[in-house]
Short mmCIF file of C-alpha atoms in Angstrom, two decimals:
data_model
loop_
_atom_site.label_atom_id
_atom_site.label_comp_id
_atom_site.label_asym_id
_atom_site.label_seq_id
_atom_site.Cartn_x
_atom_site.Cartn_y
_atom_site.Cartn_z
CA MET A 10 12.37 25.87 1.80
CA GLU A 11 8.59 26.14 1.40
CA MET A 12 7.69 25.75 -2.27
CA LYS A 13 4.17 26.14 -3.54
CA HIS A 14 2.64 22.79 -4.39
CA GLU A 15 0.65 24.26 -7.29
CA ASP A 16 3.75 25.62 -9.02
CA TYR A 17 4.85 22.15 -10.16
CA TYR A 18 3.23 19.19 -11.87
CA ILE A 19 2.50 16.33 -9.43
CA LEU A 20 1.82 12.77 -10.62
CA GLU A 21 -0.68 11.01 -8.36
CA ASP A 22 0.05 7.31 -8.05
CA GLN A 23 -1.03 4.44 -5.81
CA VAL A 24 0.63 1.02 -5.60
CA SER A 25 -1.73 -1.77 -4.55
CA ILE A 26 -0.62 -5.39 -4.60
CA PRO A 27 -2.61 -8.38 -3.26
CA TYR A 28 -0.83 -10.80 -0.89
CA GLU A 29 -1.61 -14.28 0.43
CA ASN A 30 0.24 -14.61 3.75
CA ALA A 31 0.58 -18.14 5.13
CA TYR A 32 -0.04 -18.59 8.87
CA GLY A 33 1.76 -21.92 9.04
CA LEU A 34 0.80 -24.60 11.54
CA THR A 35 1.63 -22.78 14.79
CA TRP A 36 -0.23 -19.58 14.02
CA THR A 37 -3.13 -21.49 12.47
CA ARG A 38 -3.55 -23.16 15.88
CA PHE A 39 -3.21 -19.84 17.71
CA PHE A 40 -5.84 -18.09 15.58
CA GLU A 41 -8.12 -21.15 15.71
CA GLY A 42 -7.86 -20.82 19.48
CA LEU A 43 -9.12 -17.24 19.32
CA LYS A 44 -12.23 -18.54 17.52
CA SER A 45 -13.08 -20.57 20.62
CA GLU A 46 -12.15 -17.73 23.01
CA LYS A 47 -8.81 -19.23 24.03
CA ILE A 48 -5.40 -17.50 24.02
CA PHE A 49 -2.62 -19.99 23.39
CA GLY A 50 1.02 -19.52 24.28
CA SER A 51 4.12 -21.69 24.11
CA ARG A 52 6.53 -22.75 26.84
CA CYS A 53 10.20 -23.03 25.89
CA GLY A 54 11.65 -26.32 27.17
CA LYS A 55 15.02 -24.70 27.82
CA CYS A 56 14.47 -21.21 29.34
CA ASN A 57 10.99 -22.16 30.60
CA ARG A 58 9.52 -18.84 29.45
CA VAL A 59 5.86 -18.78 28.42
CA LEU A 60 5.57 -16.77 25.20
CA VAL A 61 2.39 -15.45 23.67
CA PRO A 62 1.26 -15.56 20.85
CA MET A 63 2.35 -19.16 20.18
CA ARG A 64 5.79 -19.78 18.69
CA SER A 65 7.29 -22.70 16.83
CA TYR A 66 10.74 -21.82 18.25
CA CYS A 67 12.19 -19.80 21.14
CA PRO A 68 13.78 -16.58 19.85
CA ARG A 69 16.48 -16.73 22.57
CA CYS A 70 17.29 -20.43 22.99
CA PHE A 71 16.56 -21.15 19.35
CA ILE A 72 15.09 -24.57 20.03
CA GLU A 73 11.79 -25.84 18.68
CA ILE A 74 8.78 -25.53 20.96
CA ASP A 75 5.90 -27.99 21.02
CA ASP A 76 4.52 -27.28 24.51
CA THR A 77 1.29 -25.37 23.88
CA ILE A 78 -0.59 -23.99 26.86
CA GLU A 79 -3.72 -21.92 27.23
CA VAL A 80 -2.74 -18.70 29.00
CA SER A 81 -4.75 -16.42 31.26
CA GLN A 82 -7.12 -13.90 29.72
CA GLU A 83 -6.27 -11.49 32.51
CA GLY A 84 -3.11 -9.51 32.97
CA ALA A 85 -1.58 -6.17 33.91
CA ILE A 86 -0.77 -3.12 31.78
CA VAL A 87 3.00 -2.54 31.37
CA ALA A 88 2.83 0.46 28.99
CA TRP A 89 0.11 2.16 26.95
CA VAL A 90 -0.52 5.00 24.56
CA LEU A 91 -3.67 6.86 23.52
CA THR A 92 -3.60 7.51 19.78
CA GLU A 93 -5.35 10.65 18.60
CA TYR A 94 -4.22 10.92 14.97
CA GLU A 95 -4.99 8.97 11.82
CA TYR A 96 -3.04 8.07 8.69
CA PHE A 97 -3.73 6.35 5.37
CA GLY A 98 -4.58 2.68 5.67
CA MET A 99 -4.57 2.76 9.49
CA PRO A 100 -6.15 -0.59 10.44
CA THR A 101 -7.59 0.61 13.77
CA LYS A 102 -9.40 3.94 13.93
CA PRO A 103 -8.52 6.54 16.58
CA PRO A 104 -9.00 7.29 19.34
CA PHE A 105 -7.73 3.99 20.73
CA ILE A 106 -5.35 2.76 23.40
CA GLY A 107 -2.60 0.38 22.32
CA ALA A 108 -0.95 -1.38 25.24
CA LEU A 109 1.69 -3.86 26.31
CA ILE A 110 -0.11 -6.33 28.58
CA ARG A 111 1.62 -8.98 30.70
CA LEU A 112 -0.91 -11.83 30.80
CA ASP A 113 -0.81 -13.70 34.12
CA GLY A 114 1.70 -16.56 34.04
CA THR A 115 3.44 -15.41 30.85
CA ASP A 116 6.95 -14.02 30.37
CA CYS A 117 6.55 -11.45 27.61
CA GLU A 118 4.14 -8.65 26.79
CA PHE A 119 1.04 -9.21 24.65
CA VAL A 120 0.19 -6.24 22.43
CA HIS A 121 -3.49 -5.34 22.17
CA LEU A 122 -6.09 -2.64 22.80
CA VAL A 123 -7.39 -1.36 26.12
CA GLY A 124 -11.08 -0.41 25.85
CA GLY A 125 -14.40 -0.33 27.58
CA ILE A 126 -13.67 3.16 28.90
CA ASP A 127 -14.52 6.66 27.68
CA LEU A 128 -11.69 7.88 25.43
CA SER A 129 -13.07 11.32 24.62
CA ASN A 130 -11.00 13.23 27.19
CA PRO A 131 -7.24 12.43 27.26
CA ASP A 132 -6.76 13.92 30.73
CA GLN A 133 -9.55 11.75 32.08
CA VAL A 134 -8.04 8.70 30.33
CA ARG A 135 -4.71 9.49 31.97
CA LYS A 136 -6.41 9.43 35.38
CA THR A 137 -8.19 6.15 34.63
CA VAL A 138 -5.56 4.02 32.88
CA LYS A 139 -2.51 3.12 34.98
CA ASN A 140 0.48 0.85 34.53
CA GLY A 141 -0.01 -2.25 36.65
CA MET A 142 -3.78 -2.00 36.26
CA LYS A 143 -5.54 -5.37 35.88
CA VAL A 144 -7.33 -5.94 32.58
CA ARG A 145 -9.33 -8.81 31.08
CA ALA A 146 -10.04 -9.88 27.47
CA VAL A 147 -13.46 -8.98 26.04
CA TRP A 148 -14.47 -11.10 23.03
CA LYS A 149 -16.43 -10.14 19.96
CA GLU A 150 -19.65 -12.01 19.41
CA GLU A 151 -18.74 -13.08 15.88
CA LYS A 152 -15.23 -14.56 15.71
CA LYS A 153 -13.19 -15.12 12.56
CA GLY A 154 -9.89 -16.51 13.84
CA HIS A 155 -8.43 -12.98 13.85
CA ILE A 156 -6.42 -11.03 16.44
CA LEU A 157 -9.37 -8.64 16.75
CA ASP A 158 -11.66 -11.50 17.85
CA ILE A 159 -10.51 -10.07 21.16
CA LYS A 160 -12.38 -6.77 21.04
CA TYR A 161 -10.07 -5.24 23.65
CA PHE A 162 -8.90 -5.68 27.22
CA GLU A 163 -11.11 -3.91 29.77
CA PRO A 164 -10.23 -2.90 33.32
CA VAL A 165 -11.10 -5.55 35.90
CA LYS A 166 -13.50 -3.86 38.30
CA MET B 12 39.96 -3.98 13.85
CA GLY B 13 40.59 -3.08 10.23
CA ARG B 14 42.30 -0.04 8.71
CA PRO B 15 41.72 3.53 9.99
CA VAL B 16 38.76 5.20 8.26
CA ALA B 17 38.36 8.93 7.64
CA ILE B 18 35.39 11.06 6.69
CA LEU B 19 36.43 13.63 4.10
CA GLY B 20 33.26 15.69 4.08
CA SER B 21 29.52 15.83 3.61
CA GLY B 22 26.81 17.41 1.52
CA GLN B 23 23.34 18.08 2.90
CA THR B 24 20.44 19.45 0.89
CA VAL B 25 18.13 22.21 2.00
CA HIS B 26 15.24 20.44 3.74
CA GLY B 27 11.55 21.10 3.51
CA ARG B 28 8.77 20.47 1.03
CA ARG B 29 10.86 20.06 -2.11
CA PHE B 30 8.37 20.05 -4.97
CA ASP B 31 10.92 22.16 -6.87
CA VAL B 32 12.97 19.04 -7.68
CA SER B 33 12.22 15.48 -8.75
CA TYR B 34 13.54 12.78 -6.42
CA PRO B 35 16.73 12.02 -8.43
CA GLU B 36 17.45 15.75 -8.57
CA LEU B 37 17.16 15.97 -4.78
CA VAL B 38 19.75 13.18 -4.40
CA LYS B 39 21.96 14.92 -6.97
CA GLU B 40 21.94 18.10 -4.85
CA ALA B 41 23.60 16.26 -1.93
CA VAL B 42 26.00 14.24 -4.10
CA ASP B 43 27.15 17.33 -6.02
CA ALA B 44 27.63 19.19 -2.73
CA VAL B 45 29.98 16.59 -1.22
CA PHE B 46 32.16 16.50 -4.34
CA GLU B 47 32.24 20.29 -4.49
CA THR B 48 33.06 20.68 -0.77
CA THR B 49 35.88 18.13 -0.80
CA GLY B 50 37.21 18.76 -4.30
CA ILE B 51 37.17 14.99 -4.92
CA SER B 52 36.36 13.81 -8.44
CA PRO B 53 33.47 11.33 -8.82
CA ALA B 54 35.77 9.32 -11.11
CA ASP B 55 37.96 8.49 -8.08
CA ILE B 56 35.34 6.71 -5.97
CA ASP B 57 35.54 2.93 -5.70
CA GLY B 58 31.89 2.29 -4.87
CA VAL B 59 28.59 3.66 -3.58
CA VAL B 60 26.43 2.86 -0.56
CA PHE B 61 22.81 4.08 -0.71
CA GLY B 62 19.76 3.76 1.50
CA THR B 63 16.26 4.97 2.38
CA MET B 64 13.50 3.87 4.70
CA PRO B 65 11.27 1.00 3.41
CA SER B 66 10.50 1.15 -0.32
CA MET B 67 6.77 1.61 0.38
CA MET B 68 7.72 5.20 1.21
CA GLU B 69 8.78 5.95 -2.36
CA GLY B 70 6.31 3.76 -4.23
CA VAL B 71 9.31 2.74 -6.36
CA ALA B 72 11.29 -0.38 -5.45
CA LEU B 73 15.11 -0.45 -5.45
CA THR B 74 15.58 3.29 -5.73
CA HIS B 75 19.36 2.84 -5.99
CA PHE B 76 18.64 1.62 -9.52
CA TYR B 77 16.48 4.71 -10.18
CA PHE B 78 19.23 6.97 -8.79
CA ALA B 79 22.20 5.13 -10.37
CA ASP B 80 23.11 8.13 -12.53
CA VAL B 81 23.00 10.86 -9.88
CA LEU B 82 24.84 8.56 -7.43
CA ARG B 83 27.69 8.54 -9.98
CA SER B 84 27.66 4.75 -9.67
CA VAL B 85 27.66 3.72 -13.33
CA GLY B 86 30.36 1.08 -13.82
CA LYS B 87 30.95 0.76 -10.06
CA PRO B 88 29.75 -1.52 -7.26
CA ILE B 89 26.69 -0.25 -5.38
CA LEU B 90 25.26 -1.51 -2.08
CA LYS B 91 21.88 -0.73 -0.58
CA THR B 92 21.47 -0.67 3.18
CA GLU B 93 18.00 -0.27 4.64
CA THR B 94 17.21 -0.37 8.36
CA CYS B 95 14.25 2.02 8.62
CA GLY B 96 15.08 5.00 10.90
CA SER B 97 18.59 3.74 11.62
CA THR B 98 19.37 3.57 7.88
CA GLY B 99 21.68 6.61 8.02
CA VAL B 100 24.01 5.21 10.66
CA SER B 101 23.81 1.77 8.98
CA LEU B 102 24.91 3.47 5.75
CA ALA B 103 27.86 5.09 7.52
CA ILE B 104 28.81 1.77 9.11
CA THR B 105 28.57 0.03 5.71
CA GLY B 106 30.91 2.65 4.23
CA TYR B 107 33.19 2.23 7.23
CA TYR B 108 33.35 -1.57 6.77
CA TRP B 109 34.15 -1.21 3.09
CA ILE B 110 37.14 1.05 3.76
CA ALA B 111 38.28 -0.69 6.97
CA SER B 112 38.34 -4.04 5.16
CA GLY B 113 40.88 -2.73 2.68
CA MET B 114 38.60 -3.45 -0.27
CA ALA B 115 38.17 0.23 -1.16
CA ASP B 116 39.94 3.56 -0.60
CA LEU B 117 37.12 5.98 -1.36
CA VAL B 118 33.39 5.30 -0.96
CA LEU B 119 30.41 7.59 -1.54
CA VAL B 120 27.67 7.09 1.08
CA VAL B 121 24.21 8.58 0.42
CA GLY B 122 20.86 8.54 2.19
CA SER B 123 17.66 10.26 1.10
CA GLU B 124 13.94 10.58 1.60
CA LYS B 125 11.26 12.60 -0.16
CA MET B 126 8.67 12.27 2.54
CA HIS B 127 6.09 14.62 1.11
CA GLU B 128 5.66 12.27 -1.85
CA GLY B 129 4.49 9.34 0.28
CA ASP B 130 2.98 8.54 3.66
CA ALA B 131 5.54 7.90 6.40
CA GLN B 132 3.19 6.41 9.00
CA ALA B 133 1.42 4.17 6.47
CA THR B 134 4.90 3.00 5.43
CA MET B 135 5.92 2.41 9.06
CA THR B 136 2.85 0.25 9.53
CA THR B 137 4.07 -2.10 6.79
CA VAL B 138 7.17 -2.82 8.89
CA LEU B 139 4.73 -4.79 11.05
CA GLU B 140 3.43 -8.21 9.99
CA PRO B 141 -0.28 -8.26 9.10
CA PHE B 142 -1.36 -11.02 11.54
CA TYR B 143 -0.97 -9.43 14.94
CA GLN B 144 0.98 -6.28 15.76
CA ARG B 145 -0.11 -4.10 12.83
CA PHE B 146 -3.50 -3.43 14.44
CA PHE B 147 -2.16 -1.90 17.64
CA ILE B 148 0.97 0.06 16.74
CA SER B 149 0.00 3.51 15.52
CA GLY B 150 3.02 4.42 13.44
CA ALA B 151 6.18 5.89 14.93
CA PRO B 152 4.48 8.25 17.42
CA GLY B 153 2.47 5.33 18.82
CA VAL B 154 5.32 2.92 19.49
CA PHE B 155 7.82 5.47 20.71
CA SER B 156 5.27 7.15 22.99
CA MET B 157 4.38 3.76 24.45
CA GLN B 158 8.06 3.06 25.05
CA SER B 159 8.54 6.41 26.79
CA GLN B 160 5.40 5.91 28.85
CA GLY B 161 6.67 2.57 30.19
CA TRP B 162 10.06 4.12 30.95
CA THR B 163 8.54 7.10 32.81
CA VAL B 164 6.54 4.86 35.10
CA ARG B 165 9.37 2.34 35.58
CA PHE B 166 11.62 5.04 37.02
CA GLY B 167 8.89 6.92 38.88
CA ILE B 168 9.31 10.17 36.97
CA PRO B 169 6.42 12.52 37.79
CA GLU B 170 4.34 13.52 34.75
CA ASP B 171 4.92 17.23 35.30
CA LYS B 172 8.68 16.72 35.43
CA ILE B 173 8.94 14.79 32.16
CA ARG B 174 6.59 17.33 30.56
CA ALA B 175 8.88 20.17 31.73
CA ALA B 176 12.03 18.43 30.47
CA ALA B 177 10.42 17.57 27.11
CA THR B 178 9.22 21.17 26.75
CA LYS B 179 12.74 22.47 27.39
CA LEU B 180 14.15 20.12 24.73
CA SER B 181 11.49 21.22 22.23
CA ILE B 182 12.10 24.94 22.82
CA ASP B 183 15.92 24.56 22.75
CA HIS B 184 16.12 22.36 19.64
CA HIS B 185 13.69 24.48 17.61
CA HIS B 186 15.73 27.52 18.64
CA ASP B 187 19.08 25.84 17.83
CA ALA B 188 17.81 25.04 14.34
CA PHE B 189 18.12 28.74 13.43
CA ASP B 190 21.92 28.23 13.50
CA ASN B 191 21.78 25.25 11.12
CA PRO B 192 21.44 26.35 7.47
CA TYR B 193 20.06 22.92 6.51
CA ALA B 194 17.38 22.63 9.22
CA HIS B 195 13.74 22.35 8.18
CA ILE B 196 11.67 23.72 11.10
CA LYS B 197 13.07 26.74 12.93
CA LYS B 198 10.79 28.27 15.52
CA ARG B 199 10.82 30.35 18.68
CA LEU B 200 8.37 28.54 20.95
CA THR B 201 7.00 29.41 24.38
CA GLU B 202 6.32 26.90 27.14
CA ASP B 203 2.59 27.49 26.73
CA GLU B 204 2.70 26.78 23.00
CA VAL B 205 4.50 23.45 23.56
CA ASN B 206 2.44 22.40 26.59
CA ASN B 207 -0.90 23.17 24.94
CA ALA B 208 -0.21 21.99 21.39
CA ARG B 209 -2.45 19.46 19.70
CA ILE B 210 -2.20 15.92 21.10
CA ILE B 211 -0.71 13.34 18.72
CA THR B 212 -0.34 10.30 20.98
CA TYR B 213 -1.08 11.38 24.55
CA PRO B 214 0.90 12.82 26.31
CA VAL B 215 3.04 13.57 23.23
CA ARG B 216 1.98 16.82 21.54
CA LEU B 217 2.73 18.42 18.21
CA TRP B 218 5.98 20.18 19.20
CA ASP B 219 7.30 16.98 20.79
CA VAL B 220 7.29 15.34 17.35
CA CYS B 221 9.61 15.74 14.34
CA PRO B 222 8.36 17.02 10.96
CA THR B 223 8.40 15.06 7.72
CA SER B 224 11.13 16.48 5.49
CA ASP B 225 12.41 16.01 1.96
CA GLY B 226 16.19 15.84 1.89
CA ALA B 227 19.37 13.93 1.13
CA CYS B 228 22.82 13.62 2.63
CA ALA B 229 26.03 12.44 0.97
CA MET B 230 29.38 11.67 2.61
CA LEU B 231 32.80 10.46 1.50
CA PHE B 232 34.51 7.73 3.55
CA ALA B 233 38.21 7.18 2.85
CA SER B 234 41.30 5.22 3.76
CA GLU B 235 44.22 6.94 5.48
CA LYS B 236 46.04 7.03 2.13
CA ALA B 237 43.15 8.82 0.40
CA ALA B 238 42.70 11.17 3.38
CA LYS B 239 46.39 12.17 3.28
CA LYS B 240 46.18 12.80 -0.45
CA LEU B 241 43.32 15.25 0.19
CA GLY B 242 45.51 17.22 2.61
CA LYS B 243 42.60 18.80 4.53
CA LYS B 244 41.26 18.35 8.06
CA VAL B 245 39.17 15.19 8.25
CA ALA B 246 37.13 13.33 10.89
CA TRP B 247 38.18 9.83 11.96
CA VAL B 248 35.88 6.97 12.84
CA LYS B 249 36.85 5.94 16.37
CA GLY B 250 34.08 3.48 17.15
CA VAL B 251 30.99 1.83 15.69
CA GLY B 252 28.17 -0.11 17.32
CA TYR B 253 24.96 -1.60 16.02
CA SER B 254 22.54 -3.76 17.91
CA GLY B 255 18.98 -5.06 17.58
CA ASP B 256 16.20 -6.62 19.62
CA GLU B 257 13.95 -9.58 18.88
CA TYR B 258 11.21 -8.77 16.36
CA TRP B 259 8.13 -8.91 18.61
CA PHE B 260 7.54 -5.64 20.42
CA GLY B 261 6.55 -7.40 23.65
CA ASP B 262 9.56 -9.77 23.79
CA SER B 263 12.24 -7.29 24.92
CA ASP B 264 12.60 -4.63 27.60
CA LYS B 265 12.08 -1.27 25.90
CA ALA B 266 12.40 0.93 29.02
CA GLU B 267 15.99 -0.11 29.73
CA TRP B 268 16.42 -0.51 26.00
CA GLN B 269 18.98 -3.28 25.60
CA CYS B 270 19.96 -2.66 21.97
CA ALA B 271 20.49 1.07 22.65
CA ILE B 272 22.67 0.18 25.62
CA SER B 273 24.70 -2.44 23.73
CA ALA B 274 25.14 -0.38 20.51
CA SER B 275 26.60 2.49 22.54
CA ARG B 276 28.82 0.17 24.63
CA GLN B 277 30.22 -1.52 21.49
CA ALA B 278 31.14 1.90 20.11
CA TYR B 279 32.58 3.16 23.43
CA GLU B 280 34.70 0.05 23.85
CA MET B 281 36.17 0.41 20.36
CA ALA B 282 36.82 4.13 20.93
CA GLY B 283 38.22 3.57 24.43
CA ILE B 284 35.53 5.71 26.05
CA LYS B 285 34.89 5.02 29.74
CA ASN B 286 32.85 8.04 30.79
CA PRO B 287 30.83 9.29 27.80
CA ARG B 288 29.49 12.43 29.51
CA LYS B 289 33.04 13.63 30.21
CA GLU B 290 34.84 12.25 27.15
CA LEU B 291 32.33 13.22 24.45
CA ASP B 292 32.28 16.90 23.47
CA VAL B 293 28.98 16.77 21.57
CA ALA B 294 26.39 14.14 20.63
CA GLU B 295 23.91 14.04 17.76
CA VAL B 296 21.25 11.82 19.32
CA TYR B 297 18.43 10.60 17.05
CA ASN B 298 15.58 12.53 18.65
CA PRO B 299 12.34 12.51 16.63
CA PHE B 300 10.40 12.57 19.93
CA THR B 301 11.35 14.71 22.97
CA PHE B 302 10.11 12.12 25.45
CA GLN B 303 12.18 9.36 23.88
CA GLU B 304 15.30 11.56 23.61
CA LEU B 305 15.54 11.57 27.42
CA LEU B 306 15.50 7.77 27.49
CA PHE B 307 18.49 7.66 25.14
CA TYR B 308 20.61 9.84 27.48
CA GLU B 309 20.19 7.12 30.09
CA CYS B 310 20.68 4.13 27.76
CA PHE B 311 23.88 5.73 26.42
CA GLY B 312 25.24 6.24 29.94
CA PHE B 313 25.24 10.04 29.75
CA CYS B 314 23.56 9.74 33.18
CA GLY B 315 21.96 7.08 35.35
CA PHE B 316 18.45 5.70 34.81
CA GLY B 317 15.81 8.10 36.09
CA GLU B 318 18.20 11.11 36.01
CA ALA B 319 17.78 12.51 32.48
CA CYS B 320 14.87 14.86 33.25
CA ASP B 321 16.55 16.54 36.23
CA LEU B 322 19.86 16.98 34.40
CA THR B 323 18.13 18.30 31.28
CA LEU B 324 16.25 20.88 33.35
CA LYS B 325 19.60 21.89 34.91
CA GLY B 326 21.04 22.51 31.43
CA VAL B 327 23.67 19.72 31.49
CA PHE B 328 22.77 18.73 27.91
CA GLY B 329 22.17 22.23 26.51
CA ARG B 330 24.34 24.12 24.02
CA ASP B 331 26.51 25.54 26.85
CA GLY B 332 26.22 22.50 29.07
CA GLU B 333 28.62 19.70 29.97
CA LEU B 334 27.55 17.53 27.00
CA PRO B 335 25.66 19.46 24.31
CA ILE B 336 23.08 17.27 22.55
CA SER B 337 22.00 17.90 18.96
CA PRO B 338 23.13 21.54 18.52
CA SER B 339 21.94 21.20 14.90
CA GLY B 340 18.35 21.15 16.16
CA GLY B 341 18.44 17.43 15.56
CA VAL B 342 15.81 15.12 14.17
CA LEU B 343 13.10 17.06 16.04
CA CYS B 344 13.50 19.87 13.48
CA THR B 345 14.55 17.93 10.35
CA ASN B 346 13.62 14.36 9.47
CA PRO B 347 14.13 12.98 5.94
CA ILE B 348 14.20 9.45 7.35
CA GLY B 349 16.66 7.65 5.04
CA ALA B 350 19.04 10.61 5.33
CA THR B 351 18.39 11.51 8.96
CA GLY B 352 20.91 9.16 10.56
CA LEU B 353 23.54 10.17 8.01
CA ASN B 354 22.83 13.82 8.83
CA ARG B 355 23.77 12.93 12.43
CA VAL B 356 27.12 11.51 11.23
CA ALA B 357 27.66 14.53 8.95
CA GLU B 358 26.96 16.92 11.84
CA ALA B 359 29.23 14.93 14.18
CA ALA B 360 32.00 15.17 11.53
CA LEU B 361 31.45 18.92 11.05
CA GLN B 362 31.83 19.38 14.82
CA VAL B 363 35.18 17.57 15.19
CA THR B 364 36.62 19.32 12.15
CA GLY B 365 35.51 22.74 13.41
CA GLN B 366 33.24 23.35 10.42
CA ALA B 367 29.81 23.44 12.08
CA GLY B 368 29.53 27.22 11.70
CA ALA B 369 27.07 29.01 13.96
CA HIS B 370 26.26 25.83 15.90
CA GLN B 371 29.90 24.78 16.39
CA ILE B 372 30.68 23.54 19.91
CA PRO B 373 34.01 25.28 20.56
CA GLY B 374 36.99 22.92 20.54
CA ALA B 375 34.95 19.74 19.94
CA LYS B 376 37.31 16.79 19.44
CA THR B 377 35.11 13.74 20.05
CA SER B 378 31.50 13.38 18.92
CA LEU B 379 28.76 10.75 18.84
CA ALA B 380 26.23 10.13 16.08
CA HIS B 381 23.21 7.90 16.61
CA ALA B 382 20.14 6.60 14.82
CA MET B 383 17.41 4.12 15.73
CA GLY B 384 14.97 2.22 13.59
CA GLY B 385 12.20 -0.29 13.16
CA VAL B 386 9.38 -0.80 15.62
CA VAL B 387 11.62 0.01 18.59
CA GLN B 388 14.07 -2.62 17.37
CA PHE B 389 17.48 -1.28 16.26
CA ASN B 390 20.15 1.24 17.29
CA GLY B 391 23.36 2.33 15.60
CA VAL B 392 26.11 4.51 17.11
CA MET B 393 29.27 5.96 15.57
CA ILE B 394 32.00 7.84 17.48
CA LEU B 395 34.11 10.35 15.55
CA GLY B 396 37.33 12.07 16.54
CA SER B 397 39.51 14.89 15.26
CA GLU B 398 42.66 12.72 15.55
CA LYS B 399 43.36 9.30 14.12
#
């Protein structure tokens, strides 16, 4: 049923609430690492998996983890998507490629951006970006201890 | 296992851009419809289950308080169940538990969403924590496209083949929607229109993606005693399954999606189903994205991994095929998120009671309803039958 918007009164409203989200010790260390261009992961003492970002516990074995290791800044693309649309409050502006990246020596996928390539033509992007393709972290010059201190992962030439 | 549980009937609203009603009035439309269809009196219900997608969608928290009157819940217990896209099947399972446990004989189950009042993708983004994943996951189209992309490559499906299968699904579902009086988008599409539509999240294009709809769905779940008292044909819950992954998107395998596999297997085991493609007569698969719909066929064991595109192109899952999928037009044509999963259960119940009208699958006795939710994290499945 398509009703005409202008036929009815509409109340415009916006809810905006400030939050203070605590990183806790483990994530404070992880994001501090980004400031010095290091990506930290955690090795579970039971299943031996290397998980990234850092964890204070293993989500499968449910034991505490205190084995922090610096992981590789290179890895391979496992899945990716080129986003061409935008919505309210979108924290990253399109077009951009979001990807699951398996960093070398780790046992889960790291989610980040793939960049450093021309994104203007989707068909061209499709020919350039491939699953299994090697990528490497590119850092921003000014780092704030934020996930976007890594500008993106670019193809290893 | 609990007591047998029946579904007495359902009420769906007309879907679309519903500026003609306030939100409580929209919910009332579905609730009134289920009482009118079944002839049950609101005074006879023992409790209410209600749900939507995350509250950021409505801009009002705890909408079951806001809707207490129209839900006919005054003086009665009310539960809210909220699991993002899978809310509808979670609602049905909550109603099922309440009856199966013996704690109630008649429960009203309602899901709703007024999507044109808020911003669905901005809401979806708030499902993600603000430290890490929120920056990379572009709403529902982004995550589900990424999942499908990984699946396509894992099983070596050529791009032109998945495009052809997705195009067939889009054309068929939008066409099927003409036979569903409650469907939102009904359209006769050509291959060219689908293949050349605007890109949303490459390679997913406009007609591969569901609309945003305003709508509500209400259902009555009942004990055997209450069902007998009604004296009409009812649907019976034969199996339920619900399963989730770890929170982080990169921690679990999304191509061979474990929680989709295990939710369906839980439901099949309870229903005694060994070969779903043969034993199910119709399935309402949660299909907001054509590419992802194909992945579900494989996770649910309708076919082997890597086979869904070929079988779809052969018509195995069409209206006249071996296992018709979403003859209602499905989520691809109508998506009021908090109600969408419950619409699947309502449609599955209409099918096994022979009341689906123009989109009835002749002689359907066993049906499947499904919904998925979160950032590729949860799946719920319910199997219905015409016999207890």
